[in-house]
GROMACS .gro file of C-alpha atoms in nm:
model
   98
    1MET     CA    1   0.000   0.000   0.000
    2ASN     CA    2   0.117   0.348  -0.069
    3GLN     CA    3   0.142   0.624   0.191
    4PRO     CA    4  -0.196   0.800   0.124
    5SER     CA    5  -0.383   0.468   0.126
    6GLN     CA    6  -0.228   0.372   0.459
    7ARG     CA    7  -0.334   0.704   0.607
    8ILE     CA    8  -0.690   0.658   0.484
    9VAL     CA    9  -0.710   0.307   0.632
   10LEU     CA   10  -0.560   0.427   0.960
   11ALA     CA   11  -0.803   0.721   0.975
   12ALA     CA   12  -1.096   0.487   0.908
   13LEU     CA   13  -0.987   0.257   1.190
   14VAL     CA   14  -0.952   0.546   1.434
   15LEU     CA   15  -1.290   0.690   1.338
   16ALA     CA   16  -1.454   0.348   1.371
   17ALA     CA   17  -1.327   0.318   1.729
   18LEU     CA   18  -1.451   0.661   1.839
   19PRO     CA   19  -1.825   0.581   1.873
   20ALA     CA   20  -1.747   0.278   2.091
   21THR     CA   21  -1.527   0.490   2.317
   22ALA     CA   22  -1.793   0.761   2.334
   23GLN     CA   23  -2.054   0.500   2.430
   24VAL     CA   24  -1.836   0.367   2.712
   25ARG     CA   25  -1.789   0.720   2.847
   26LYS     CA   26  -2.164   0.781   2.823
   27ASP     CA   27  -2.232   0.464   3.022
   28ASP     CA   28  -1.970   0.562   3.283
   29ILE     CA   29  -2.135   0.902   3.320
   30LYS     CA   30  -2.478   0.739   3.365
   31VAL     CA   31  -2.341   0.509   3.636
   32ALA     CA   32  -2.170   0.799   3.812
   33GLN     CA   33  -2.491   1.004   3.799
   34ALA     CA   34  -2.691   0.711   3.937
   35ASP     CA   35  -2.440   0.667   4.220
   36ASP     CA   36  -2.452   1.039   4.297
   37ALA     CA   37  -2.833   1.034   4.299
   38ARG     CA   38  -2.828   0.739   4.541
   39CYS     CA   39  -2.583   0.918   4.770
   40ARG     CA   40  -2.789   1.239   4.761
   41LYS     CA   41  -3.102   1.043   4.853
   42GLU     CA   42  -2.927   0.869   5.142
   43VAL     CA   43  -2.802   1.200   5.285
   44LYS     CA   44  -3.140   1.369   5.228
   45ASP     CA   45  -3.330   1.084   5.397
   46TYR     CA   46  -3.099   1.098   5.700
   47LEU     CA   47  -3.141   1.475   5.735
   48GLU     CA   48  -3.519   1.448   5.697
   49THR     CA   49  -3.525   1.180   5.967
   50LEU     CA   50  -3.325   1.401   6.205
   51ARG     CA   51  -3.562   1.691   6.139
   52PHE     CA   52  -3.862   1.464   6.198
   53VAL     CA   53  -3.718   1.345   6.531
   54ARG     CA   54  -3.655   1.705   6.637
   55THR     CA   55  -4.006   1.809   6.538
   56SER     CA   56  -4.186   1.516   6.698
   57ALA     CA   57  -3.970   1.444   7.006
   58GLY     CA   58  -3.824   1.786   7.071
   59SER     CA   59  -3.490   1.945   6.999
   60ALA     CA   60  -3.319   1.796   7.307
   61ILE     CA   61  -3.393   1.440   7.194
   62GLY     CA   62  -3.308   1.531   6.834
   63SER     CA   63  -2.972   1.668   6.942
   64ARG     CA   64  -2.896   1.354   7.145
   65VAL     CA   65  -2.982   1.135   6.847
   66ALA     CA   66  -2.765   1.348   6.616
   67GLY     CA   67  -2.484   1.340   6.871
   68SER     CA   68  -2.499   0.962   6.880
   69PHE     CA   69  -2.460   0.937   6.504
   70VAL     CA   70  -2.366   1.226   6.271
   71SER     CA   71  -2.474   1.583   6.335
   72GLU     CA   72  -2.627   1.791   6.059
   73GLY     CA   73  -2.337   2.035   6.077
   74GLU     CA   74  -2.074   1.764   6.044
   75LEU     CA   75  -2.259   1.601   5.756
   76ASP     CA   76  -2.308   1.936   5.583
   77ARG     CA   77  -1.935   2.018   5.608
   78VAL     CA   78  -1.840   1.680   5.460
   79VAL     CA   79  -2.093   1.710   5.177
   80GLN     CA   80  -1.983   2.065   5.093
   81SER     CA   81  -1.613   1.982   5.089
   82GLN     CA   82  -1.607   1.624   4.957
   83GLY     CA   83  -1.944   1.547   4.802
   84TYR     CA   84  -2.258   1.349   4.872
   85CYS     CA   85  -2.104   1.004   4.831
   86VAL     CA   86  -1.842   1.078   5.097
   87GLY     CA   87  -2.124   1.202   5.322
   88ALA     CA   88  -2.320   0.882   5.260
   89GLN     CA   89  -2.007   0.679   5.336
   90LEU     CA   90  -1.967   0.871   5.664
   91LEU     CA   91  -2.324   0.776   5.757
   92ARG     CA   92  -2.251   0.410   5.682
   93THR     CA   93  -1.921   0.418   5.873
   94LYS     CA   94  -2.080   0.569   6.183
   95GLY     CA   95  -2.346   0.298   6.173
   96THR     CA   96  -2.644   0.525   6.130
   97PRO     CA   97  -2.973   0.341   6.086
   98ARG     CA   98  -3.124   0.355   5.742
   0.00000   0.00000   0.00000
């Protein structure tokens, strides 16, 4: 094969591989978004539960419960600095009920 033909074949091979690579990246993004959504839900559910306990049992009981597990402030700092999945991992590590 001459030089221009080799370049054309090489270009065709590279272009043929691009859609497959793009699809893999798309799938990775979908998985990452699903994981992030799960983490956000876990953090949100925990915070809603703490607020419910404070509303129904009083702030003293709510503070004791939060002190036994993860306080809203601590969780908020972790989420703001490291993201929702690290916050969800903190909840799991501290053994918070789900």
